[in-house]
Coordinates of C-alpha atoms in Angstrom, one line a residue:
Chain A
X9 CA 24.8 34.6 154.6
X10 CA 24.8 32.1 157.4
X11 CA 21.6 30.2 158.0
X12 CA 21.1 29.4 161.6
X13 CA 19.8 26.0 160.6
X14 CA 22.7 25.0 158.5
X15 CA 23.9 21.5 159.1
X16 CA 27.3 20.6 160.3
X17 CA 28.1 19.4 156.8
X18 CA 27.0 22.7 155.2
X19 CA 29.0 24.7 157.7
X20 CA 32.0 22.6 157.1
X21 CA 31.8 23.2 153.4
X22 CA 31.4 27.0 153.9
X23 CA 34.5 27.0 156.2
X24 CA 36.6 25.0 153.7
X25 CA 35.4 27.3 150.9
X26 CA 36.3 30.3 153.1
X27 CA 32.8 31.7 152.6
X28 CA 32.7 32.2 156.4
X29 CA 35.2 32.1 159.2
X30 CA 34.9 30.1 162.4
X31 CA 35.0 33.4 164.3
X32 CA 32.1 34.7 162.3
X33 CA 30.2 31.5 163.0
X34 CA 31.0 31.7 166.8
X35 CA 29.8 35.3 167.0
X36 CA 26.7 34.6 164.9
X37 CA 25.6 31.7 167.1
X38 CA 26.5 33.4 170.4
X39 CA 24.3 36.4 169.3
X40 CA 21.5 33.9 168.6
X41 CA 21.9 32.2 172.0
X42 CA 21.9 35.6 173.7
X43 CA 18.5 36.4 172.1
X44 CA 16.4 33.4 171.1
X45 CA 18.3 31.0 173.4
X46 CA 17.8 33.0 176.5
X47 CA 14.1 33.7 175.5
X48 CA 13.6 29.9 175.7
X49 CA 15.7 29.5 178.9
X50 CA 18.1 27.3 177.0
X51 CA 21.3 28.9 178.1
X52 CA 23.2 28.1 181.4
X53 CA 26.4 30.0 180.5
X54 CA 27.9 31.5 177.4
X55 CA 31.6 30.8 176.8
X56 CA 32.4 33.6 174.5
X57 CA 36.0 34.2 175.4
X58 CA 36.9 30.5 175.0
X59 CA 34.9 30.2 171.9
X60 CA 36.6 33.1 170.1
X61 CA 40.0 31.7 171.1
X62 CA 39.1 28.3 169.8
X63 CA 37.5 29.8 166.6
X64 CA 40.6 31.9 165.9
X65 CA 42.8 28.8 166.2
X66 CA 40.4 26.9 163.8
X67 CA 40.6 29.8 161.3
X68 CA 44.4 29.6 161.4
X69 CA 44.2 25.9 160.6
X70 CA 41.9 26.6 157.7
X71 CA 44.2 29.4 156.5
X72 CA 47.2 27.1 156.6
X73 CA 45.3 24.3 154.8
X74 CA 45.4 22.0 157.8
X75 CA 41.9 21.7 159.1
X76 CA 41.3 18.8 161.6
X77 CA 38.2 17.3 160.1
X78 CA 34.5 17.6 159.8
X79 CA 33.9 19.3 163.1
X80 CA 36.8 21.8 162.9
X81 CA 35.7 25.4 163.5
X82 CA 32.1 24.5 164.1
X83 CA 30.4 25.8 167.2
X84 CA 28.6 23.5 169.6
X85 CA 27.0 23.6 173.1
X86 CA 26.9 21.1 175.9
X87 CA 24.5 20.2 178.6
X88 CA 25.6 21.9 181.8
X89 CA 26.1 18.5 183.4
X90 CA 29.5 18.2 181.6
X91 CA 32.5 19.7 183.3
X92 CA 34.3 22.5 181.5
X93 CA 37.6 23.8 182.6
X94 CA 37.3 27.1 184.6
X95 CA 33.7 27.6 183.4
X96 CA 30.8 27.2 185.8
X97 CA 29.1 23.8 185.7
X98 CA 26.0 24.1 187.8
X99 CA 24.1 20.9 186.9
X100 CA 21.0 23.0 186.5
X101 CA 20.9 23.2 190.3
X102 CA 20.5 26.4 192.3
X103 CA 22.4 24.7 195.1
X104 CA 25.5 24.3 192.8
X105 CA 25.6 27.9 191.5
X106 CA 29.2 28.4 192.5
X107 CA 30.5 25.1 191.2
X108 CA 33.5 25.3 188.8
X109 CA 35.7 22.3 187.7
X110 CA 39.2 22.7 186.5
X111 CA 39.2 20.1 183.8
X112 CA 37.1 19.2 180.7
X113 CA 34.8 16.2 180.7
X114 CA 36.1 13.7 178.2
X115 CA 33.3 14.2 175.6
X116 CA 33.9 18.0 175.7
X117 CA 37.7 17.5 175.4
X118 CA 37.2 15.2 172.5
X119 CA 35.0 17.7 170.6
X120 CA 37.5 20.4 171.2
X121 CA 40.3 18.1 170.1
X122 CA 38.4 17.7 166.9
X123 CA 38.4 21.4 166.4
X124 CA 35.0 22.1 167.8
X125 CA 34.3 25.6 169.3
X126 CA 32.4 25.5 172.6
X127 CA 30.0 28.4 172.7
X128 CA 27.7 27.6 175.6
X129 CA 26.7 25.4 178.5
X130 CA 23.1 24.6 178.0
X131 CA 20.3 24.5 180.5
X132 CA 19.0 21.3 182.1
X133 CA 16.7 20.0 184.7
X134 CA 18.4 20.3 188.1
X135 CA 20.5 17.2 188.9
X136 CA 19.0 15.7 185.7
X137 CA 15.7 15.2 187.5
X138 CA 16.9 12.4 189.8
X139 CA 14.3 13.5 192.4
X140 CA 11.3 13.0 190.2
X141 CA 10.5 16.5 189.0
X142 CA 6.9 17.5 188.3
X143 CA 7.3 21.0 186.8
X144 CA 9.1 22.4 183.7
X145 CA 10.7 25.0 186.0
X146 CA 12.7 22.4 187.9
X147 CA 15.9 24.2 186.8
X148 CA 18.1 27.0 187.8
X149 CA 17.5 28.4 184.3
X150 CA 13.7 28.4 184.6
X151 CA 11.4 26.3 182.5
X152 CA 13.0 25.1 179.3
X153 CA 10.7 26.3 176.5
X154 CA 10.0 24.3 173.3
X155 CA 11.7 25.8 170.2
X156 CA 8.4 25.4 168.3
X157 CA 6.1 27.0 170.8
X158 CA 7.1 29.0 173.9
X159 CA 4.1 27.9 175.8
X160 CA 5.2 24.3 175.6
X161 CA 8.0 22.4 177.4
X162 CA 11.3 21.7 175.7
X163 CA 11.5 18.3 177.4
X164 CA 14.0 17.1 179.8
X165 CA 16.4 16.7 181.3
X166 CA 18.5 17.9 178.3
X167 CA 16.1 20.8 177.9
X168 CA 18.6 23.5 176.7
X169 CA 20.3 21.1 174.3
X170 CA 17.0 20.3 172.7
X171 CA 15.7 23.9 172.5
X172 CA 19.0 25.6 171.5
X173 CA 19.8 23.1 168.7
X174 CA 16.2 23.3 167.3
X175 CA 16.3 27.1 167.5
X176 CA 19.4 27.3 165.4
X177 CA 21.4 28.7 168.3
X178 CA 24.0 25.9 168.0
X179 CA 24.6 23.6 165.1
X180 CA 24.6 20.6 167.4
X181 CA 24.9 19.8 171.1
X182 CA 25.5 17.2 173.7
X183 CA 23.0 15.9 176.1
X184 CA 22.8 13.0 178.5
X185 CA 20.3 10.3 179.3
X186 CA 19.6 8.0 182.2
X187 CA 16.2 7.0 180.9
X188 CA 14.8 9.4 178.3
X189 CA 16.7 12.6 178.6
X190 CA 18.1 12.6 175.1
X191 CA 15.2 11.2 173.2
X192 CA 12.6 13.3 175.1
X193 CA 13.9 16.8 174.1
X194 CA 14.8 15.5 170.7
X195 CA 11.2 14.4 170.1
X196 CA 9.6 17.6 171.5
X197 CA 11.9 19.9 169.5
X198 CA 12.0 18.0 166.2
X199 CA 15.6 16.9 166.4
X200 CA 17.6 13.8 165.8
X201 CA 19.0 12.6 169.1
X202 CA 21.5 9.8 169.2
X203 CA 21.6 7.9 172.5
X204 CA 24.7 5.6 172.2
X205 CA 24.9 2.2 173.8
X206 CA 26.1 2.1 177.4
X207 CA 29.8 2.2 177.4
X208 CA 30.3 3.9 174.1
X209 CA 31.0 7.3 175.4
X210 CA 33.0 8.2 178.5
X211 CA 31.2 9.8 181.4
X212 CA 34.4 11.2 182.9
X213 CA 33.5 14.7 184.0
X214 CA 29.7 14.2 183.6
X215 CA 27.5 14.6 186.6
X216 CA 26.5 11.1 187.8
X217 CA 22.9 10.4 188.2
X218 CA 23.2 6.6 187.7
X219 CA 26.6 5.1 187.2
X220 CA 25.1 2.0 185.7
X221 CA 22.6 3.7 183.3
X222 CA 23.9 7.2 182.3
X223 CA 24.9 7.9 178.7
X224 CA 26.1 11.0 176.8
X225 CA 25.1 11.6 173.2
X226 CA 24.5 14.3 170.6
X227 CA 21.3 16.2 169.5
X228 CA 21.4 17.5 166.0
X229 CA 19.4 18.6 163.0
X230 CA 19.9 15.3 161.1
X231 CA 21.4 11.9 161.7
X232 CA 24.5 12.7 159.7
X233 CA 25.4 15.5 162.0
X234 CA 24.6 13.4 165.1
X235 CA 26.8 10.7 163.7
X236 CA 29.8 13.0 163.2
X237 CA 29.5 14.2 166.8
X238 CA 29.1 10.7 168.2
X239 CA 32.1 9.4 166.3
X240 CA 34.2 12.2 167.8
X241 CA 33.2 11.5 171.4
X242 CA 33.0 7.7 171.4
X243 CA 35.8 5.5 172.4
X244 CA 37.7 4.0 175.3
X245 CA 38.7 6.3 178.1
X246 CA 41.0 5.2 181.0
X247 CA 39.0 7.6 183.2
X248 CA 35.8 5.6 182.6
X249 CA 36.4 1.9 182.9
X250 CA 32.9 1.2 181.5
X251 CA 34.0 2.4 178.1
X252 CA 34.5 -0.2 175.3
X253 CA 37.8 -1.1 173.6
X254 CA 35.8 -1.7 170.4
X255 CA 35.9 1.3 168.0
X256 CA 32.6 2.7 167.0
X257 CA 31.9 2.2 163.3
X258 CA 28.7 3.4 161.7
X259 CA 29.6 1.8 158.4
X260 CA 26.8 -0.3 156.8
X261 CA 27.1 -4.0 157.7
X262 CA 25.1 -6.9 156.4
X263 CA 21.7 -7.1 154.8
X264 CA 19.0 -4.5 155.4
X265 CA 18.0 -4.7 159.0
X266 CA 14.6 -6.2 159.8
X267 CA 12.5 -3.9 162.0
X268 CA 10.4 -5.1 164.9
X269 CA 7.2 -3.4 165.9
X270 CA 5.7 -3.4 169.4
X271 CA 2.0 -3.4 170.2
X272 CA 1.0 0.3 170.3
X273 CA -2.1 1.7 171.8
X274 CA -2.9 4.8 169.8
X275 CA -6.6 4.7 170.4
X276 CA -6.4 4.5 174.2
X277 CA -4.0 7.4 174.2
X278 CA -6.0 9.5 171.7
X279 CA -2.9 9.7 169.4
X280 CA -4.4 9.9 165.9
X281 CA -1.6 12.2 164.6
X282 CA 1.0 10.0 166.0
X283 CA -0.7 6.9 164.5
X284 CA -0.7 8.5 161.1
X285 CA 2.9 9.5 161.4
X286 CA 3.8 6.0 162.6
X287 CA 2.3 4.3 159.6
X288 CA 3.7 6.8 157.2
X289 CA 7.2 6.1 158.7
X290 CA 6.7 2.4 158.2
X291 CA 5.5 3.0 154.6
X292 CA 8.5 5.2 153.8
X293 CA 10.9 2.5 155.2
X294 CA 9.0 -0.2 153.3
X295 CA 9.6 1.7 150.1
X296 CA 13.3 1.6 151.0
X297 CA 13.1 -2.2 151.2
X298 CA 12.8 -2.6 154.9
X299 CA 10.8 -5.5 156.3
X300 CA 8.8 -5.5 159.5
X301 CA 7.8 -8.1 162.0
X302 CA 5.7 -7.9 165.2
X303 CA 7.7 -8.4 168.4
X304 CA 7.1 -8.4 172.2
X305 CA 9.4 -8.0 175.1
X306 CA 9.3 -10.5 178.0
X307 CA 7.0 -9.1 180.7
X308 CA 9.2 -7.8 183.5
X309 CA 9.1 -4.7 185.8
X310 CA 11.9 -2.9 183.9
X311 CA 10.5 0.4 185.1
X312 CA 10.5 -0.6 188.8
X313 CA 14.1 -1.6 188.5
X314 CA 15.0 1.8 186.8
X315 CA 13.2 3.6 189.6
X316 CA 15.0 1.8 192.3
X317 CA 18.4 2.2 190.6
X318 CA 17.8 6.0 190.1
X319 CA 16.8 6.3 193.8
X320 CA 19.8 4.4 195.1
X321 CA 22.5 5.6 192.8
X322 CA 21.2 9.2 192.5
X323 CA 21.1 9.7 196.3
X324 CA 24.4 8.0 196.8
X325 CA 26.0 10.2 194.1
X326 CA 24.6 13.4 195.7
X327 CA 24.3 12.3 199.3
X328 CA 26.4 15.1 200.7
X329 CA 24.4 17.7 198.9
X330 CA 21.1 16.2 200.0
X331 CA 22.2 16.3 203.6
X332 CA 23.5 19.9 203.3
X333 CA 21.9 23.2 204.0
X334 CA 21.7 24.0 200.3
X335 CA 19.6 21.0 199.4
X336 CA 16.3 22.8 199.8
X337 CA 17.3 25.5 197.4
X338 CA 16.2 23.1 194.6
X339 CA 13.7 24.7 192.2
X340 CA 11.1 21.9 192.4
X341 CA 10.0 20.8 195.8
X342 CA 9.0 17.4 194.3
X343 CA 12.7 16.9 193.8
X344 CA 13.4 17.7 197.4
X345 CA 10.8 15.3 198.6
X346 CA 11.8 12.6 196.1
X347 CA 15.5 12.7 196.9
X348 CA 14.8 12.8 200.6
X349 CA 12.6 9.8 200.4
X350 CA 15.1 8.0 198.2
X351 CA 17.6 8.1 201.0
X352 CA 15.6 5.3 202.5
X353 CA 16.1 2.9 199.6
X354 CA 16.9 -0.5 200.8
X355 CA 20.1 -2.3 199.8
X356 CA 18.2 -5.4 199.0
X357 CA 15.8 -3.6 196.7
X358 CA 18.8 -2.0 194.8
X359 CA 20.5 -5.4 194.5
X360 CA 17.3 -6.9 193.2
X361 CA 17.2 -4.2 190.5
X362 CA 20.8 -4.9 189.6
X363 CA 20.1 -8.6 189.4
X364 CA 17.0 -7.9 187.3
X365 CA 19.4 -6.4 184.7
X366 CA 20.8 -9.9 184.3
X367 CA 17.3 -11.4 184.1
X368 CA 16.3 -8.7 181.6
X369 CA 18.9 -10.0 179.2
X370 CA 16.3 -12.5 178.2
X371 CA 14.8 -9.6 176.2
X372 CA 17.7 -9.9 173.8
X373 CA 15.7 -12.9 172.4
X374 CA 13.8 -10.4 170.3
X375 CA 17.0 -9.9 168.3
X376 CA 16.4 -13.5 167.0
X377 CA 13.4 -12.0 165.1
X378 CA 14.5 -8.5 164.2
X379 CA 17.6 -6.2 164.1
X380 CA 15.9 -3.1 165.4
X381 CA 12.7 -1.9 167.1
X382 CA 10.7 1.1 166.0
X383 CA 8.3 2.8 168.4
X384 CA 6.9 6.3 168.9
X385 CA 9.1 8.3 171.3
X386 CA 5.9 9.7 172.7
X387 CA 2.3 9.6 171.5
X388 CA 2.1 13.4 171.5
X389 CA 4.0 16.6 170.9
X390 CA 5.5 18.8 173.7
X391 CA 3.2 19.3 176.7
X392 CA 2.4 22.7 178.3
X393 CA 5.3 24.4 180.1
X394 CA 3.1 25.3 183.0
X395 CA 1.3 23.0 185.4
X396 CA 2.0 19.5 186.5
X397 CA 4.0 17.4 184.1
X398 CA 2.5 14.4 185.9
X399 CA -1.0 15.5 184.7
X400 CA 0.2 16.4 181.2
X401 CA 1.9 13.0 180.6
X402 CA -1.2 10.9 181.2
X403 CA -1.6 9.9 177.6
X404 CA 2.0 10.1 176.4
X405 CA 3.0 6.4 176.5
X406 CA 6.6 5.8 175.6
X407 CA 9.0 2.9 175.4
X408 CA 8.1 0.6 178.3
X409 CA 10.8 -1.9 177.5
X410 CA 14.3 -2.8 178.6
X411 CA 16.3 -0.5 176.4
X412 CA 17.6 1.8 179.1
X413 CA 18.1 -0.9 181.6
X414 CA 20.1 -2.9 179.1
X415 CA 21.9 0.1 177.6
X416 CA 20.7 -0.4 174.0
X417 CA 21.5 2.4 171.5
X418 CA 18.7 4.4 170.1
X419 CA 17.9 7.4 167.8
X420 CA 14.8 9.5 168.1
X421 CA 13.9 11.4 165.0
X422 CA 11.1 13.7 163.8
X423 CA 8.4 11.9 161.7
X424 CA 5.4 14.2 161.8
X425 CA 3.4 17.0 163.4
X426 CA 0.6 17.3 165.9
X427 CA -1.0 20.7 166.1
X428 CA 2.2 22.3 164.7
X429 CA 4.4 20.5 167.2
X430 CA 7.0 17.9 166.3
X431 CA 6.4 14.2 166.8
X432 CA 9.3 11.8 167.2
X433 CA 9.9 8.1 166.7
X434 CA 12.6 6.0 168.2
X435 CA 14.6 3.2 166.6
X436 CA 16.5 1.0 169.0
X437 CA 19.1 -1.7 168.3
X438 CA 21.2 -4.3 170.3
X439 CA 24.3 -3.2 172.2
X440 CA 27.2 -2.5 169.9
X441 CA 24.9 -1.9 166.9
X442 CA 24.6 1.9 166.7
X443 CA 25.3 1.3 163.0
X444 CA 21.8 -0.3 162.6
X445 CA 20.0 2.7 164.2
X446 CA 22.1 5.1 162.0
X447 CA 21.4 3.2 158.8
X448 CA 17.7 3.1 159.3
X449 CA 17.4 6.8 160.2
X450 CA 19.8 7.8 157.4
X451 CA 17.7 6.0 154.8
X452 CA 14.5 7.5 156.2
X453 CA 15.9 11.0 156.2
X454 CA 17.2 10.6 152.6
X455 CA 13.6 9.8 151.5
X456 CA 11.6 12.3 153.6
X457 CA 11.8 15.9 154.7
X458 CA 10.5 16.0 158.3
X459 CA 14.0 16.6 159.6
X460 CA 14.3 19.7 157.5
X461 CA 11.3 21.5 159.0
X462 CA 12.2 24.3 161.3
X463 CA 10.3 26.2 164.1
X464 CA 10.2 29.4 162.0
Chain B
X254 CA -10.5 13.8 181.7
X255 CA -6.9 12.7 181.5
X256 CA -5.9 9.6 183.4
X257 CA -3.8 10.5 186.4
X258 CA -0.4 8.9 186.9
X259 CA 1.9 8.9 189.8
X260 CA 5.0 11.1 189.8
X261 CA 7.0 7.9 189.8
X262 CA 5.3 6.8 186.6
X263 CA 5.9 10.2 185.1
X264 CA 9.6 9.9 185.7
X265 CA 9.5 6.5 184.2
X266 CA 7.9 8.0 181.1
X267 CA 9.9 11.1 180.8
X268 CA 12.3 13.0 182.4
X269 CA 15.2 11.6 184.0
X270 CA 13.0 11.0 182.7
X271 CA 12.1 7.8 181.6
X272 CA 10.7 7.1 178.3
X273 CA 9.7 4.0 180.0
X274 CA 6.1 3.7 180.6
X275 CA 7.0 1.2 183.0
X276 CA 4.8 -1.6 183.8
X277 CA 4.2 -4.4 181.3
X278 CA 0.8 -4.3 179.6
X279 CA -0.6 -7.1 181.7
X280 CA 0.3 -5.4 184.9
X281 CA -1.1 -2.1 183.7
X282 CA -4.4 -3.7 183.0
X283 CA -4.8 -4.6 186.6
X284 CA -6.6 -2.3 189.0
X285 CA -4.1 0.1 190.5
X286 CA -3.1 -0.9 194.0
X287 CA -3.6 1.8 196.7
X288 CA -0.4 3.4 198.0
X289 CA 1.2 1.6 200.9
X290 CA 0.6 3.2 204.4
X291 CA 3.2 5.7 205.5
X292 CA 3.3 6.7 209.2
X293 CA 4.2 10.1 210.6
X294 CA 7.2 8.3 212.2
X295 CA 8.5 7.2 208.9
X296 CA 8.3 10.8 207.5
X297 CA 10.0 12.1 210.6
X298 CA 12.8 9.5 210.1
X299 CA 13.4 10.8 206.6
X300 CA 13.3 14.4 207.7
X301 CA 15.9 13.7 210.4
X302 CA 18.3 12.6 207.8
X303 CA 18.4 16.2 206.4
X304 CA 20.4 19.2 207.6
X305 CA 17.2 21.1 208.4
X306 CA 13.5 20.4 208.5
X307 CA 11.7 20.4 205.1
X308 CA 9.8 23.5 204.1
X309 CA 6.0 23.2 204.1
X310 CA 5.7 22.5 200.4
X311 CA 8.3 19.7 200.4
X312 CA 6.8 18.3 203.6
X313 CA 3.4 18.0 201.9
X314 CA 5.0 16.1 199.0
X315 CA 7.2 13.9 201.1
X316 CA 4.4 11.5 202.0
X317 CA 3.7 10.8 198.3
X318 CA 7.4 10.4 197.6
X319 CA 7.8 7.9 200.5
X320 CA 4.7 6.0 199.2
X321 CA 6.2 5.8 195.8
X322 CA 9.5 4.5 197.2
X323 CA 7.7 1.9 199.3
X324 CA 5.5 1.1 196.3
X325 CA 8.6 0.3 194.2
X326 CA 9.8 -1.9 197.0
X327 CA 6.5 -3.8 197.1
X328 CA 6.3 -4.0 193.3
X329 CA 9.7 -5.5 192.9
X330 CA 8.8 -8.3 195.4
X331 CA 6.1 -9.4 192.9
X332 CA 8.8 -10.3 190.5
X333 CA 10.9 -12.8 192.4
X334 CA 14.4 -13.7 191.3
X335 CA 15.7 -17.1 192.2
X336 CA 18.0 -17.3 195.1
X337 CA 21.4 -17.4 193.5
X338 CA 25.0 -18.0 194.3
X339 CA 26.2 -17.3 190.8
X340 CA 28.0 -14.1 189.9
X341 CA 25.4 -11.3 189.9
X342 CA 27.0 -7.9 190.4
X343 CA 30.5 -7.8 189.3
X344 CA 33.6 -6.1 190.7
X345 CA 36.4 -6.5 188.2
X346 CA 39.7 -6.3 189.9
X347 CA 42.4 -4.2 188.3
X348 CA 46.1 -4.9 188.1
X349 CA 48.1 -2.7 190.4
X350 CA 49.7 -0.8 187.6
X351 CA 46.3 0.3 186.3
X352 CA 45.1 1.7 189.6
X353 CA 45.8 5.4 190.0
X354 CA 46.8 6.6 193.5

């Protein structure tokens, strides 16, 4: 009997023990995507033929005693922002409905090389939301619906990756983030989302929103699964010159990391449930021997810089589309207006933003006091799927610091509930120290059970 | 009554979606500045960049979008960077053998 919520580790064991075949797994999850996944608008494209071919090949390897590794034979889905050979890649955009690439994005290719079975392209906010969307329905797939409550939003822009993984429609998935698009759907769907440091994972074949900010990372049911996927996709790629030579290692290094805490404003944001979860998380980590210290970022307009970079790079990356007849087919007219306005971004503003990145390196001074920073991903659970997101997010807070501008790695993980909806908390670490994030979340998840709660 | 935020701020907080709540606490504590003025000519200039005129819904939203963009431009000027002749944005040259035709 397959549980849709099995972890990658459990599925791997079942495959090795021949209790289930990869073909059975692929069929099982595709059926679930076809029902629950589609009910939540999480599916952009099923890849059944490819999946069954890859699953049969995996079963042959298991039969001959030569499986490839921990991900062999295990189904996965990817955000529809990643190119897949011969399969539509629509970037969530009605204006790109006929787009097909004839190569696999590097992260997709690497998961397939590891024996992974690609079963679906997952829904996303059109063009990853580069035009400032204001409605959940800013997607060719319709509004992404939260796995825990279909009246709520799944988060964005990796909406389908979040909902499908939490619904047990895929064991794990890939998403992407420019400034929040992995941690947001992870938080709203009760998942563990691993945003790697900038340069860890190749963006070759991934739709560009911001060349200088975009990152690809996994969303999974626990940090062990997310780590397995990240280890498989990380590494240098000659097609993406921003990727590091240094090999990613999540092995524990050095003494227990000291965790920095930012000033939070729970009262102003009416976030009692989040405050309780936050303190319980700190208590759980203290029991594990972690120490905490108050920290503060240097005050800089990190957000203004990100806004300008998104405007400039996003419109440059998609300029031909924005100037084409198909532009106004976008689902959210806020995106149309936002991208049109962003065409006027001044070069001097963009260069200020890029130079602020250098200035923002001063924020690395906090690493003199701590090894990681812990902060609620949002102050509340998933907002309604209808109406203006702008209005809904009034009291949501979020990380106001330099983590996206500077490319710090982070993991968002579930740490509580608010009105039966998941709450998430994010741990961030300096560049090159994904291992610190991993270690803290691993220790937390070994001592607690929030990550084992399911929508059903 | 929830506090209203601009679309730009929403994006900072979520979506593309920025988790970033944007402005530092000291700046947030200040009275919000009114949006910068946007003339009809400016909106027309934007629209002329496109293949066809905006539909009525997008046209209504364009003013706010331009205000946001101009607002960012104004906001960034409040955080001055020193004039600088040091290396800022970097173009790393590649040896010929590494460059694909």
